[in-house]
PDB file of C-alpha atoms in Angstrom:
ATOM      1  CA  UNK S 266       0.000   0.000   0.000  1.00 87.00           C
ATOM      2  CA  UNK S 267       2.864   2.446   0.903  1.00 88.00           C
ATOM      3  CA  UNK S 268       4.397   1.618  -2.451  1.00 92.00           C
ATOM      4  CA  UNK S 269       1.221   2.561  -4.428  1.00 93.00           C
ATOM      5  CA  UNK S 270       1.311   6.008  -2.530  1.00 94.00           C
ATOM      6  CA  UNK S 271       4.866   6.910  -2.937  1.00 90.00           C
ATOM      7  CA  UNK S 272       4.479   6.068  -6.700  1.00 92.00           C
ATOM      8  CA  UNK S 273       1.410   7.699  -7.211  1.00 94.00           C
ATOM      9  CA  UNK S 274       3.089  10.843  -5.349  1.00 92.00           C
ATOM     10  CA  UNK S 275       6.063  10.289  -7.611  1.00 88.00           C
ATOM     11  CA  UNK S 276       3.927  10.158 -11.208  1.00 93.00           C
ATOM     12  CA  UNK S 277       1.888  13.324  -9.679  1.00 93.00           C
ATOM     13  CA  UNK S 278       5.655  15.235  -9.255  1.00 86.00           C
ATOM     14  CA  UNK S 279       7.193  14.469 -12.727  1.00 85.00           C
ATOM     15  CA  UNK S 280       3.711  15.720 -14.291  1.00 90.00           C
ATOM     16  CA  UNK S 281       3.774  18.375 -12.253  1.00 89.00           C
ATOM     17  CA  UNK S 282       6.938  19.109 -13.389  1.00 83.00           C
ATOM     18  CA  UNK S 283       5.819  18.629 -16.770  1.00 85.00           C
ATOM     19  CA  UNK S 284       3.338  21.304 -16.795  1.00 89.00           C
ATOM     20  CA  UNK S 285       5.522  23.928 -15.380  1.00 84.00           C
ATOM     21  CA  UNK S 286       7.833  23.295 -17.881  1.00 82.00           C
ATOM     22  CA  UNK S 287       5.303  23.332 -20.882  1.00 86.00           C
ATOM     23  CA  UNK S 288       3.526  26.072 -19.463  1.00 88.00           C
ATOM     24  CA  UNK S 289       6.627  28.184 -18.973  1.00 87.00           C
ATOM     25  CA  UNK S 290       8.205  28.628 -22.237  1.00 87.00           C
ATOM     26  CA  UNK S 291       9.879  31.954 -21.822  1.00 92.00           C
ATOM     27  CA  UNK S 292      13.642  32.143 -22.741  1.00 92.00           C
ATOM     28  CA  UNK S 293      15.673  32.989 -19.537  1.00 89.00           C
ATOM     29  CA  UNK S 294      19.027  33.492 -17.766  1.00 83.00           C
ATOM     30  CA  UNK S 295      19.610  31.950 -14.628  1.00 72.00           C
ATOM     31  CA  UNK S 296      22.719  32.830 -12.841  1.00 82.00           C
ATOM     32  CA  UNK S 297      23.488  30.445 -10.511  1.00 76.00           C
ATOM     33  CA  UNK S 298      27.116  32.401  -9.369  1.00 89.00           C
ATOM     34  CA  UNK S 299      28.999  29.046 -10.167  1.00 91.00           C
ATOM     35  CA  UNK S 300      27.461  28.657 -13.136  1.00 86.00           C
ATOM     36  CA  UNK S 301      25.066  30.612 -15.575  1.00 86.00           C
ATOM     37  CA  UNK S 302      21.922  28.817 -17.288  1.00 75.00           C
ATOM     38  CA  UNK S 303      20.079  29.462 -20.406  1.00 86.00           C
ATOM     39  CA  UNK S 304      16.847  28.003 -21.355  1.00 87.00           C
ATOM     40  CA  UNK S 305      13.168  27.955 -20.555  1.00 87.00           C
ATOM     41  CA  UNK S 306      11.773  29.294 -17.742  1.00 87.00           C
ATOM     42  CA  UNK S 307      10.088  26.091 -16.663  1.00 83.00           C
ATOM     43  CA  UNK S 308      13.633  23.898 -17.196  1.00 81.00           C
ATOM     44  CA  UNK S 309      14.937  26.965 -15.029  1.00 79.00           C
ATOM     45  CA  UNK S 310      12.720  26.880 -12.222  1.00 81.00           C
ATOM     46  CA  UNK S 311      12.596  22.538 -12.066  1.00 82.00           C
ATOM     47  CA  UNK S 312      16.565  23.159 -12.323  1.00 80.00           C
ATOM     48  CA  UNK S 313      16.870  25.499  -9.579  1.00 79.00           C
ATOM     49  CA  UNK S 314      14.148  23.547  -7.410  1.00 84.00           C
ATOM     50  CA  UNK S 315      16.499  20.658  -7.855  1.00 87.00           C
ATOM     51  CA  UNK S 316      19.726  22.069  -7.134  1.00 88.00           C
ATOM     52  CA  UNK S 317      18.019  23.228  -3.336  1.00 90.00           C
ATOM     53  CA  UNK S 318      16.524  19.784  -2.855  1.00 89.00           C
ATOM     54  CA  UNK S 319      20.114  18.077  -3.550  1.00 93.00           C
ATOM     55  CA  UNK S 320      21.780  21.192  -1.331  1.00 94.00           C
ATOM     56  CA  UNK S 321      19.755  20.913   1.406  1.00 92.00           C
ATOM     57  CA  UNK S 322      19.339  17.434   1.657  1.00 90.00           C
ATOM     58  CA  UNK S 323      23.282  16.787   1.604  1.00 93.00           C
ATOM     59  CA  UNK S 324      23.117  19.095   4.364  1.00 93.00           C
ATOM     60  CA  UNK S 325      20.615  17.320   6.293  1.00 90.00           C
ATOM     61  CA  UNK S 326      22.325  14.010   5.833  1.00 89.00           C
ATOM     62  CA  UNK S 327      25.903  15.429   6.836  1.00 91.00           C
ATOM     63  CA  UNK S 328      24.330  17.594   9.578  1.00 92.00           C
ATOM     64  CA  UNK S 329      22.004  15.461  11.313  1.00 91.00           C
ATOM     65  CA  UNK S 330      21.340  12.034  10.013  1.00 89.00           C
ATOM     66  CA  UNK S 331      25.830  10.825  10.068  1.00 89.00           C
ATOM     67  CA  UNK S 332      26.256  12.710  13.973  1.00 91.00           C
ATOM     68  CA  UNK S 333      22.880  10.407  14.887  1.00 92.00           C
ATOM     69  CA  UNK S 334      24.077   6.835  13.358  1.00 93.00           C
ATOM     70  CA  UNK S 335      27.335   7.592  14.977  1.00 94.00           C
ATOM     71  CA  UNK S 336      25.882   7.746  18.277  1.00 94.00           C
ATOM     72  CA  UNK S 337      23.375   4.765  17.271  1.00 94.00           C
ATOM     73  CA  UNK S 338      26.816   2.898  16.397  1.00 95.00           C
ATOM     74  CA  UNK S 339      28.419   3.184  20.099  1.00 94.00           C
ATOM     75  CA  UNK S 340      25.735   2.749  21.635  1.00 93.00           C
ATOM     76  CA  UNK S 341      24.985  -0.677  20.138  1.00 93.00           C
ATOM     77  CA  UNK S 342      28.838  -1.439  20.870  1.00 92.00           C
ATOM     78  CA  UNK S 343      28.522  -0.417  24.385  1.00 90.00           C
ATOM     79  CA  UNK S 344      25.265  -2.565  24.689  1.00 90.00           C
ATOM     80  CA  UNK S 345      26.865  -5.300  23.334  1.00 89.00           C
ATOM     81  CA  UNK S 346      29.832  -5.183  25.516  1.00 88.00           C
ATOM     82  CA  UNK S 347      27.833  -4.673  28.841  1.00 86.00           C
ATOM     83  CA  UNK S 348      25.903  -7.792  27.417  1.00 79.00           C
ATOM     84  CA  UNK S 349      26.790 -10.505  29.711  1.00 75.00           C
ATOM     85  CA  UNK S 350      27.815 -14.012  28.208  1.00 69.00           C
ATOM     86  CA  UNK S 351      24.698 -16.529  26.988  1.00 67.00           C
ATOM     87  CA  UNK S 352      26.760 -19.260  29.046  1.00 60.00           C
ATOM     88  CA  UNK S 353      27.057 -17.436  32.834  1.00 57.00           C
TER      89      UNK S 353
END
């Protein structure tokens, strides 16, 4: 069931996505500061919503989710260490 959601969520994104680019077909410049892009508005946008979903997630992951399984990680190695033998 949680399958059929998340790929019912994901076919609902890309024609989303779709729409916003077919709908936006102004020519644009979008300067990035690394890097400048040319091309429809729409690509621009999806481009540039993309780039912040890939930035910010990295950050999560580095931020939040590696300090977490780190402590996760010693903790289950102190557990198991404090466990006391199956035989005693």
């Amino acid at each position: 069931m949680v399958r059929l959601i998340r790929l019912l969520a994901a076919i609902a994104c890309l024609l989303l996505g779709a729409v916003v680019g077919v709908l936006n077909t102004q020519s644009v410049l979008l300067d990035l500061g690394f890097a400048v892009l040319r091309g429809s508005l729409g690509l621009c946008v999806l481009l540039a919503l993309l780039l912040g979903v890939l930035v910010g997630g990295t950050t999560l992951a580095v931020g939040v989710v590696a300090p977490l399984r780190r402590r996760l990680r010693r903790a289950e190695s102190a557990a198991r260490a404090a466990k006391p033998p199956a035989g005693a």
